[in-house]
Amino acid sequence: MSIIVKEEKHWLDRYASGFHGWTCHTQADHGCHSSRNIGLVESGFDDDGRNFEGRADVHGLLKLHIEGSYSEENLRERIELVWANLLLRYPMLRATVIESHRSNGTPQRHFTIKKPGINRGEYLAQSTSTIVQLKDHTYYHVDPADFLKHAENTSRILNPAQTQSKLFVLPPDPRSESSFQVSLMFIIAHEITDGLTMYNWLPHFHSLLNQPISSLRKTLDSSLTHGFHLPPAQEDLYPPIIGSLARQRWHWLLFRILRHIRRPLPRAFPNPLSRQHPFPPGSAPRLPPSYPTILDYSTVPPLLTYRAYAVLPPQASATFLSLTKDLNVSPGATAFALLGLVMQTLHASLHPTAPRDPFIASFPLNPRSYFQPPVTEAASLMLAFSDGIVLPFLPPDLPVIGRLRVLAKRAQRELRRWQKRELGEKGKRDVLGNLYCWTQERRGWDVQGEYNVRPRESGATCGVSWLGKVEDFIRGPRWEGGDTKVNNENGGDDREAEFKALWVDVDNGVRVREREFLAVGVIMGESVRFAVSYDGNAYDEELIRKWEKTMETILLEDSERARL
């Protein structure tokens, strides 16, 4: 396929210029391939995955409770139809990445999406090729957590020249004569998705799964005959600098000087969960080859990626939510404060003579509302990064709730600075401008010249994200335990009326970079929960277990003292 290679002559050539626009290429078979240059943020994650065995690739683990007298063959057909429809609705899931070269010999990568034909059977064969049914490989009883651990710590699952996504269907787990549970694991390249996008795609999958098969076929046939929306690179949506060429040059001159004189954040205390002797890249112990017909065990990734979980018990969750309400702060501010409180407590107990530097939490930003025009749907990678928020180190002998109140108020003030209404138009433009300069610097452009950006004294203690209520994303029926009455809500024949898929849990994460500890907080029902992806080379598993226990129990300490 012939690709138009665009040449960059200046580091600003990609800023709000349409540089990454989609073009259509007609093939000899009269088919059409749409392609565009990979954007700057996308390119960084593409490099991660290519060069570091899938680093930053995203997983989504969706656990479902299926009710009704439905066969596994019917479930397989339904999943294949749902996946086929999802790939048409969100075409980046079908994208491949090809490489061409500029005139100076440097590589340039492009997303390519082939327009599907109108033949349902041919398209289903293509989409189904990216589904792996573990039962077909004679794995009949699989622990989802164990399979996830192996999937994230073997050779990269995705080949970007073939696909950006795969779906693994774990064997059904019978629960009664008329119900079973099934786990679906999505592996998706980070260059096409982010956390909010995953919480759009997985609920959509769940919603489609509850539609009658006849409706899924009809929707698929209709989608095959219509066009589809191709998401732009975020750099094409950055707000342009208005005015003459001289005014634009003046803007970027002042902007770079401000980057040069900007005071960096103070030194943070290091993550207290670190190993005393970290594993060098690629030297961590190999996992036993438990799934050799599905996963490639020939290569050890540079870093191990492990998961950690903290589920606050009912009393601690109630304390978390009531304190949030009493202080009139966001649940996200309380989550940042709780992470800071626990990390400070562990740091003080493990390193009693170490300096009491502040806790710094880095976190991603959703920049979609910053763009021109704003993007309303999370359907591809659209990501920005903050400097982080700084919380003071409070004496560990003070009451837990008192410290949490102080930290939550401080976190609320820090987080408010990044809200859309607080940033204003200039602030939003500066966030995107700084992101643009940073991504170009990572690619080797000398943006600052002699006026270098002052480096930070240290990295953040850890990364924190807050999603809010899971039910705000997954609006479909949830399994609360026991069997529910299955009725014919969708119409259709009696056999289809017997099927109902209720969601049980959803768990998203990434293959981490060096020393990353990325915590994501949510509310599920009345329970506050945290899930973490962390660098297994850098962090000690015994200390991770201690972190989990401390997260779950620290809010109970004051009440236990009061009872004494």
XYZ file of N, CA, C and O in Angstrom, residues 379-547:
676
model
N -13.281 7.537 22.741
C -13.252 6.459 21.743
C -11.856 6.223 21.192
O -11.706 5.470 20.239
N -10.854 6.850 21.754
C -9.464 6.641 21.347
C -8.578 7.286 22.405
O -9.069 7.879 23.362
N -7.276 7.183 22.230
C -6.347 7.775 23.194
C -6.406 9.304 23.125
O -6.158 9.894 22.077
N -6.740 9.926 24.226
C -6.697 11.379 24.375
C -6.224 11.631 25.805
O -6.998 11.512 26.758
N -4.945 11.965 25.972
C -4.368 11.962 27.307
C -3.420 13.131 27.498
O -2.725 13.535 26.566
N -3.425 13.692 28.706
C -2.449 14.707 29.092
C -1.937 14.349 30.489
O -2.466 13.439 31.143
N -0.915 15.053 30.940
C -0.274 14.699 32.200
C -0.096 15.949 33.056
O 0.251 17.019 32.548
N -0.335 15.787 34.349
C -0.136 16.889 35.291
C 1.237 16.783 35.924
O 1.882 15.734 35.878
N 1.669 17.866 36.559
C 2.900 17.801 37.342
C 2.703 16.969 38.604
O 3.650 16.387 39.134
N 1.474 16.914 39.090
C 1.186 16.200 40.326
C 0.727 17.161 41.402
O 0.746 18.389 41.239
N 0.285 16.614 42.513
C -0.112 17.434 43.661
C 0.801 17.112 44.842
O 1.301 15.992 44.980
N 1.012 18.101 45.695
C 1.945 17.994 46.812
C 1.158 18.031 48.123
O 0.389 18.967 48.367
N 1.344 17.015 48.961
C 0.700 16.961 50.275
C 1.775 16.925 51.351
O 2.726 16.136 51.260
N 1.653 17.749 52.380
C 2.698 17.821 53.419
C 2.786 16.526 54.215
O 1.792 15.811 54.396
N 3.969 16.243 54.723
C 4.185 15.073 55.573
C 3.760 15.425 56.996
O 4.350 16.279 57.635
N 2.717 14.761 57.478
C 2.188 15.051 58.811
C 2.729 14.042 59.824
O 2.937 12.873 59.494
N 2.952 14.457 61.066
C 3.492 13.550 62.091
C 2.606 12.320 62.253
O 1.383 12.441 62.439
N 3.173 11.124 62.196
C 2.366 9.902 62.248
C 1.729 9.632 63.602
O 0.855 8.761 63.703
N 2.145 10.357 64.661
C 1.546 10.112 65.970
C 0.249 10.896 66.173
O -0.427 10.726 67.190
N -0.117 11.753 65.221
C -1.398 12.466 65.311
C -2.535 11.512 64.950
O -2.334 10.517 64.253
N -3.774 11.814 65.387
C -4.909 10.946 65.060
C -5.084 10.790 63.543
O -4.890 11.743 62.783
N -5.476 9.582 63.130
C -5.597 9.263 61.709
C -6.615 10.167 61.029
O -6.345 10.761 59.976
N -7.803 10.285 61.587
C -8.858 11.061 60.942
C -8.468 12.535 60.856
O -8.743 13.211 59.859
N -7.811 13.047 61.885
C -7.359 14.435 61.837
C -6.370 14.665 60.712
O -6.455 15.661 59.977
N -5.427 13.746 60.542
C -4.472 13.877 59.443
C -5.178 13.770 58.097
O -4.875 14.520 57.158
N -6.128 12.843 57.994
C -6.837 12.668 56.728
C -7.633 13.920 56.368
O -7.693 14.314 55.192
N -8.234 14.567 57.354
C -9.005 15.786 57.086
C -8.090 16.881 56.529
O -8.434 17.570 55.560
N -6.918 17.053 57.147
C -5.980 18.075 56.680
C -5.533 17.777 55.246
O -5.511 18.655 54.378
N -5.183 16.520 54.984
C -4.680 16.146 53.663
C -5.775 16.238 52.603
O -5.511 16.626 51.462
N -7.012 15.893 52.970
C -8.104 15.961 51.991
C -8.393 17.406 51.593
O -8.643 17.700 50.408
N -8.384 18.323 52.560
C -8.590 19.742 52.219
C -7.473 20.253 51.313
O -7.716 20.994 50.357
N -6.238 19.862 51.615
C -5.110 20.284 50.779
C -5.219 19.674 49.383
O -4.985 20.364 48.375
N -5.590 18.407 49.304
C -5.737 17.758 47.999
C -6.831 18.432 47.182
O -6.689 18.598 45.957
N -7.919 18.834 47.837
C -9.000 19.516 47.111
C -8.497 20.807 46.483
O -8.803 21.105 45.322
N -7.711 21.585 47.234
C -7.168 22.827 46.684
C -6.222 22.548 45.516
O -6.238 23.253 44.505
N -5.394 21.529 45.668
C -4.422 21.211 44.618
C -5.128 20.721 43.354
O -4.773 21.105 42.237
N -6.118 19.858 43.526
C -6.808 19.302 42.363
C -7.662 20.339 41.648
O -7.841 20.277 40.433
N -8.196 21.301 42.412
C -9.053 22.327 41.808
C -8.301 23.124 40.746
O -8.895 23.595 39.770
N -7.004 23.262 40.913
C -6.214 24.029 39.936
C -6.270 23.420 38.549
O -6.037 24.107 37.554
N -6.570 22.113 38.465
C -6.568 21.429 37.169
C -7.957 21.286 36.583
O -8.116 20.711 35.502
N -8.972 21.793 37.288
C -10.323 21.699 36.755
C -10.522 22.712 35.628
O -9.923 23.791 35.619
N -11.381 22.357 34.704
C -11.584 23.164 33.500
C -11.936 24.610 33.833
O -11.368 25.551 33.278
N -12.870 24.808 34.761
C -13.317 26.171 35.045
C -12.248 26.986 35.762
O -12.234 28.209 35.686
N -11.342 26.306 36.490
C -10.266 27.011 37.182
C -9.121 27.356 36.237
O -8.469 28.390 36.382
N -8.858 26.478 35.282
C -7.743 26.720 34.353
C -8.004 27.915 33.448
O -7.105 28.710 33.174
N -9.243 28.026 32.960
C -9.524 29.071 31.979
C -8.924 28.699 30.635
O -8.205 27.708 30.481
N -9.205 29.518 29.623
C -8.727 29.208 28.275
C -7.205 29.232 28.199
O -6.587 28.384 27.549
N -6.581 30.196 28.854
C -5.123 30.267 28.818
C -4.491 29.064 29.512
O -3.522 28.472 29.020
N -5.066 28.674 30.660
C -4.519 27.534 31.379
C -4.621 26.250 30.579
O -3.682 25.442 30.553
N -5.767 26.045 29.906
C -5.926 24.843 29.088
C -4.928 24.845 27.936
O -4.324 23.813 27.624
N -4.743 26.001 27.306
C -3.783 26.101 26.203
C -2.364 25.840 26.690
O -1.563 25.200 26.007
N -2.054 26.306 27.905
C -0.706 26.082 28.439
C -0.465 24.609 28.758
O 0.637 24.092 28.554
N -1.488 23.922 29.290
C -1.341 22.487 29.564
C -1.018 21.736 28.279
O -0.100 20.903 28.226
N -1.773 22.039 27.220
C -1.560 21.337 25.956
C -0.252 21.767 25.301
O 0.444 20.947 24.684
N 0.109 23.046 25.453
C 1.373 23.509 24.894
C 2.558 22.839 25.557
O 3.527 22.437 24.891
N 2.500 22.705 26.874
C 3.580 22.044 27.593
C 3.665 20.570 27.221
O 4.760 20.012 27.056
N 2.495 19.915 27.078
C 2.472 18.525 26.655
C 3.077 18.377 25.261
O 3.863 17.449 25.001
N 2.727 19.299 24.365
C 3.260 19.238 23.002
C 4.784 19.375 23.007
O 5.497 18.589 22.365
N 5.291 20.350 23.738
C 6.752 20.534 23.802
C 7.435 19.314 24.401
O 8.474 18.857 23.898
N 6.852 18.763 25.452
C 7.444 17.606 26.109
C 7.498 16.396 25.180
O 8.509 15.685 25.120
N 6.403 16.151 24.430
C 6.397 15.002 23.525
C 7.387 15.191 22.380
O 8.007 14.221 21.923
N 7.564 16.418 21.911
C 8.558 16.645 20.863
C 9.976 16.487 21.412
O 10.877 15.983 20.720
N 10.188 16.896 22.638
C 11.511 16.722 23.250
C 11.851 15.240 23.406
O 13.008 14.827 23.214
N 10.860 14.429 23.740
C 11.098 12.989 23.855
C 11.514 12.392 22.512
O 12.235 11.382 22.482
N 11.087 12.999 21.418
C 11.426 12.488 20.087
C 12.757 13.042 19.581
O 13.191 12.692 18.477
N 13.389 13.924 20.357
C 14.706 14.403 19.976
C 14.781 15.835 19.497
O 15.872 16.329 19.193
N 13.655 16.541 19.426
C 13.687 17.939 19.010
C 14.260 18.809 20.136
O 13.927 18.618 21.311
N 15.058 19.779 19.763
C 15.584 20.755 20.732
C 14.624 21.938 20.772
O 14.773 22.903 20.026
N 13.635 21.840 21.645
C 12.590 22.860 21.718
C 13.079 24.107 22.448
O 12.789 25.235 22.040
N 13.838 23.929 23.504
C 14.184 25.029 24.399
C 15.470 25.760 24.025
O 15.705 26.872 24.510
N 16.311 25.173 23.209
C 17.581 25.814 22.901
C 18.445 25.943 24.147
O 18.629 24.968 24.888
N 18.945 27.149 24.420
C 19.805 27.358 25.588
C 19.014 27.525 26.885
O 19.598 27.567 27.969
N 17.686 27.595 26.799
C 16.853 27.853 27.980
C 16.174 26.556 28.429
O 14.974 26.355 28.235
N 16.953 25.695 29.006
C 16.459 24.379 29.397
C 15.388 24.476 30.487
O 15.394 25.407 31.301
N 14.505 23.477 30.482
C 13.530 23.355 31.564
C 14.254 22.842 32.801
O 15.049 21.913 32.728
N 13.992 23.460 33.931
C 14.651 23.045 35.176
C 14.145 21.664 35.586
O 12.935 21.442 35.705
N 15.039 20.713 35.810
C 14.603 19.352 36.143
C 14.037 19.263 37.554
O 14.388 20.042 38.441
N 13.153 18.286 37.753
C 12.612 18.031 39.080
C 13.663 17.355 39.946
O 14.533 16.643 39.453
N 13.558 17.571 41.234
C 14.502 16.968 42.162
C 14.269 15.473 42.337
O 15.185 14.729 42.694
N 13.050 15.031 42.093
C 12.736 13.607 42.235
C 11.459 13.317 41.469
O 10.728 14.234 41.069
N 11.192 12.042 41.275
C 9.908 11.658 40.733
C 8.830 11.707 41.794
O 9.082 12.020 42.972
N 7.595 11.397 41.403
C 6.489 11.352 42.360
C 6.619 10.124 43.250
O 7.278 9.140 42.904
N 5.973 10.179 44.406
C 5.950 9.009 45.288
C 5.212 7.860 44.625
O 5.635 6.706 44.678
N 4.098 8.170 43.974
C 3.324 7.172 43.234
C 2.345 7.898 42.331
O 2.232 9.124 42.364
N 1.635 7.146 41.507
C 0.594 7.702 40.650
C -0.784 7.361 41.199
O -0.995 6.264 41.732
N -1.717 8.300 41.090
C -3.071 8.103 41.615
C -4.079 8.588 40.581
O -3.902 9.658 39.983
N -5.124 7.804 40.366
C -6.261 8.222 39.539
C -7.548 7.918 40.296
O -7.610 6.944 41.052
N -8.540 8.745 40.068
C -9.847 8.517 40.687
C -10.900 8.511 39.589
O -11.033 9.472 38.841
N -11.666 7.402 39.508
C -12.682 7.276 38.464
C -14.084 7.616 38.952
O -14.937 8.008 38.171
N -14.358 7.435 40.230
C -15.693 7.693 40.751
C -16.503 6.413 40.821
O -15.966 5.313 41.019
N -17.809 6.509 40.633
C -18.698 5.362 40.744
C -18.640 4.521 39.479
O -18.878 5.021 38.375
N -18.335 3.237 39.658
C -18.297 2.335 38.505
C -19.666 2.273 37.834
O -19.775 2.178 36.611
N -20.727 2.362 38.654
C -22.081 2.286 38.092
C -22.384 3.451 37.158
O -23.315 3.351 36.343
N -21.639 4.552 37.243
C -21.832 5.655 36.306
C -21.303 5.308 34.918
O -21.673 5.948 33.931
N -20.417 4.305 34.838
C -19.870 3.874 33.556
C -20.591 2.629 33.040
O -20.934 2.555 31.861
N -20.769 1.648 33.916
C -21.453 0.411 33.520
C -22.881 0.494 34.038
O -23.156 0.192 35.202
N -23.768 0.921 33.167
C -25.143 1.182 33.596
C -26.041 -0.044 33.478
O -27.198 -0.007 33.870
N -25.524 -1.127 32.923
C -26.321 -2.329 32.762
C -26.555 -3.045 34.066
O -26.064 -2.643 35.128
N -27.302 -4.159 34.023
C -27.631 -4.884 35.261
C -26.383 -5.482 35.897
O -25.485 -5.981 35.224
N -26.333 -5.419 37.248
C -25.208 -5.953 38.011
C -25.670 -7.124 38.858
O -26.768 -7.107 39.413
N -24.804 -8.134 38.961
C -25.113 -9.292 39.785
C -24.779 -8.983 41.229
O -23.656 -8.618 41.556
N -25.756 -9.146 42.110
C -25.571 -8.859 43.528
C -25.508 -10.127 44.362
O -25.508 -10.086 45.584
N -25.470 -11.278 43.701
C -25.496 -12.553 44.409
C -26.860 -13.193 44.271
O -27.891 -12.513 44.235
N -26.894 -14.519 44.164
C -28.158 -15.214 43.967
C -28.584 -15.146 42.516
O -27.901 -14.597 41.649
N -29.727 -15.734 42.199
C -30.270 -15.719 40.850
C -31.355 -14.668 40.753
O -32.082 -14.397 41.706
N -31.460 -14.067 39.575
C -32.513 -13.090 39.327
C -33.488 -13.649 38.312
O -33.163 -14.564 37.552
N -34.663 -13.097 38.291
C -35.663 -13.560 37.347
C -35.314 -13.059 35.955
O -35.108 -11.874 35.737
N -35.224 -13.996 35.013
C -34.908 -13.642 33.628
C -36.209 -13.451 32.883
O -37.075 -14.329 32.860
N -36.387 -12.273 32.286
C -37.608 -12.033 31.531
C -37.276 -11.539 30.144
O -36.147 -11.175 29.844
N -38.270 -11.522 29.300
C -38.078 -11.176 27.893
C -38.185 -9.679 27.699
O -39.126 -9.176 27.099
N -37.189 -8.918 28.230
C -37.234 -7.460 28.138
C -36.975 -6.977 26.720
O -37.449 -5.941 26.303
N -36.165 -7.739 25.956
C -35.787 -7.297 24.620
C -36.726 -7.808 23.535
O -36.510 -7.548 22.358
N -37.719 -8.560 23.924
C -38.550 -9.161 22.899
C -37.823 -10.332 22.276
O -36.886 -10.882 22.820
N -38.264 -10.769 21.093
C -37.592 -11.867 20.413
C -38.154 -13.196 20.887
O -39.143 -13.289 21.602
N -37.523 -14.314 20.411
C -38.061 -15.637 20.729
C -37.718 -16.025 22.165
O -36.944 -15.373 22.852
N -38.311 -17.127 22.609
C -38.152 -17.548 23.991
C -36.724 -17.904 24.324
O -36.254 -17.686 25.433
N -35.982 -18.496 23.341
C -34.605 -18.891 23.612
C -33.749 -17.672 23.935
O -32.944 -17.684 24.860
N -33.930 -16.592 23.176
C -33.177 -15.382 23.454
C -33.617 -14.742 24.755
O -32.824 -14.109 25.449
N -34.893 -14.914 25.109
C -35.383 -14.322 26.353
C -34.750 -14.966 27.574
O -34.749 -14.400 28.657
N -34.189 -16.186 27.396
C -33.607 -16.886 28.531
C -32.201 -16.410 28.866
O -31.624 -16.854 29.852
N -31.650 -15.531 28.055
C -30.261 -15.101 28.264
C -30.216 -13.756 28.982
O -30.940 -12.824 28.641
N -29.345 -13.668 29.983
C -29.136 -12.401 30.676
C -27.709 -12.368 31.205
O -27.272 -13.290 31.897
N -26.974 -11.310 30.863
C -25.594 -11.140 31.318
C -25.546 -9.978 32.296
O -25.839 -8.833 31.929
N -25.195 -10.281 33.543
C -25.063 -9.262 34.573
C -23.583 -9.077 34.878
O -22.831 -10.062 34.967
N -23.150 -7.841 35.041
C -21.735 -7.637 35.316
C -21.453 -7.839 36.803
O -22.252 -7.497 37.662
N -20.300 -8.438 37.059
C -19.872 -8.736 38.420
C -18.749 -7.790 38.841
O -18.766 -7.215 39.921
N -17.755 -7.632 37.966
C -16.596 -6.802 38.302
C -15.912 -6.392 37.021
O -16.046 -7.035 35.973
N -15.173 -5.292 37.100
C -14.353 -4.836 35.984
C -13.029 -4.356 36.568
O -12.985 -3.707 37.608
N -11.941 -4.710 35.881
C -10.604 -4.410 36.403
C -9.714 -4.011 35.236
O -9.426 -4.828 34.359
N -9.308 -2.747 35.205
C -8.439 -2.247 34.142
C -7.062 -1.916 34.692
O -6.924 -1.463 35.832
N -6.022 -2.123 33.882
C -4.664 -1.803 34.300
C -3.729 -1.784 33.101
O -4.159 -1.955 31.958
N -2.433 -1.588 33.369
C -1.448 -1.481 32.295
C -0.179 -2.254 32.656
O 0.088 -2.522 33.823
N 0.603 -2.589 31.620
C 1.980 -3.030 31.845
C 2.796 -1.779 32.182
O 2.785 -0.805 31.429
N 3.514 -1.826 33.286
C 4.076 -0.599 33.848
C 5.445 -0.260 33.269
O 6.142 -1.102 32.705
N 5.801 1.011 33.456
C 7.166 1.472 33.210
C 7.988 1.304 34.493
O 7.474 0.912 35.527
N 9.271 1.660 34.386
C 10.190 1.481 35.506
C 9.738 2.272 36.732
O 9.446 3.461 36.656
N 9.630 1.581 37.875
C 9.290 2.118 39.191
C 7.871 2.683 39.272
O 7.537 3.381 40.236
N 7.029 2.375 38.331
C 5.655 2.867 38.416
C 4.854 2.084 39.461
O 4.987 0.867 39.611
N 4.024 2.824 40.167
C 3.057 2.299 41.119
C 1.799 3.120 40.874
O 1.683 4.264 41.320
N 0.865 2.566 40.114
C -0.279 3.327 39.601
C -1.557 2.837 40.271
O -2.049 1.737 39.970
N -2.091 3.638 41.170
C -3.289 3.276 41.928
C -4.513 3.958 41.322
O -4.480 5.148 41.008
N -5.582 3.192 41.153
C -6.852 3.710 40.629
C -7.938 3.430 41.659
O -8.107 2.282 42.090
N -8.655 4.468 42.054
C -9.720 4.321 43.044
C -11.097 4.431 42.413
O -11.304 5.212 41.476
N -12.045 3.640 42.933
C -13.429 3.669 42.462
C -14.361 3.457 43.646
O -13.941 3.026 44.729
N -15.632 3.734 43.409
C -16.697 3.351 44.332
C -17.564 2.332 43.609
O -18.032 2.593 42.493
N -17.739 1.169 44.213
C -18.605 0.134 43.644
C -19.673 -0.198 44.675
O -19.363 -0.755 45.735
N -20.905 0.186 44.362
C -21.955 0.078 45.366
C -21.672 1.042 46.501
O -21.557 2.253 46.296
N -21.512 0.529 47.713
C -21.156 1.350 48.871
C -19.703 1.138 49.287
O -19.284 1.594 50.351
N -18.943 0.452 48.447
C -17.582 0.074 48.793
C -16.566 0.928 48.036
O -16.696 1.159 46.832
N -15.541 1.401 48.743
C -14.424 2.137 48.138
C -13.295 1.148 47.887
O -12.900 0.397 48.794
N -12.775 1.154 46.659
C -11.792 0.152 46.258
C -10.640 0.802 45.510
O -10.814 1.806 44.816
N -9.477 0.172 45.621
C -8.298 0.624 44.897
C -7.634 -0.584 44.225
O -7.537 -1.662 44.830
N -7.210 -0.391 42.996
C -6.447 -1.404 42.271
C -5.161 -0.760 41.775
O -5.159 0.415 41.376
N -4.077 -1.517 41.806
C -2.754 -0.973 41.503
C -2.045 -1.849 40.483
O -2.064 -3.080 40.589
N -1.432 -1.229 39.487
C -0.427 -1.880 38.644
C 0.929 -1.373 39.118
O 1.135 -0.160 39.224
N 1.844 -2.312 39.387
C 3.138 -1.861 39.911
C 4.286 -2.670 39.320
O 4.105 -3.792 38.833
N 5.469 -2.068 39.355
C 6.700 -2.657 38.843
C 7.198 -3.718 39.825
O 7.692 -3.395 40.897
N 7.067 -4.999 39.433
C 7.485 -6.080 40.305
C 8.987 -6.177 40.474
O 9.464 -6.804 41.422
N 9.751 -5.573 39.557
C 11.208 -5.532 39.733
C 11.608 -4.587 40.862
O 12.602 -4.808 41.551
N 10.835 -3.508 41.034
C 11.227 -2.438 41.950
C 10.613 -2.569 43.337
O 11.210 -2.116 44.321
N 9.416 -3.180 43.433
C 8.691 -3.147 44.697
C 8.577 -4.540 45.316
O 8.387 -5.543 44.621
N 8.684 -4.568 46.632
C 8.720 -5.800 47.408
C 7.297 -6.317 47.654
O 6.439 -5.580 48.149
N 7.062 -7.591 47.331
C 5.703 -8.131 47.422
C 5.211 -8.193 48.875
O 4.017 -8.008 49.134
N 6.096 -8.464 49.832
C 5.672 -8.471 51.233
C 5.233 -7.081 51.683
O 4.247 -6.930 52.415
N 5.954 -6.045 51.216
C 5.558 -4.681 51.563
C 4.267 -4.281 50.846
O 3.468 -3.504 51.390
N 4.073 -4.806 49.646
C 2.819 -4.544 48.933
C 1.649 -5.111 49.738
O 0.596 -4.469 49.880
N 1.789 -6.319 50.278
C 0.726 -6.901 51.111
C 0.490 -6.027 52.353
O -0.659 -5.876 52.805
N 1.560 -5.475 52.902
C 1.417 -4.587 54.055
C 0.672 -3.318 53.658
O -0.157 -2.803 54.430
N 0.937 -2.812 52.464
C 0.221 -1.630 51.975
C -1.269 -1.941 51.848
O -2.120 -1.130 52.257
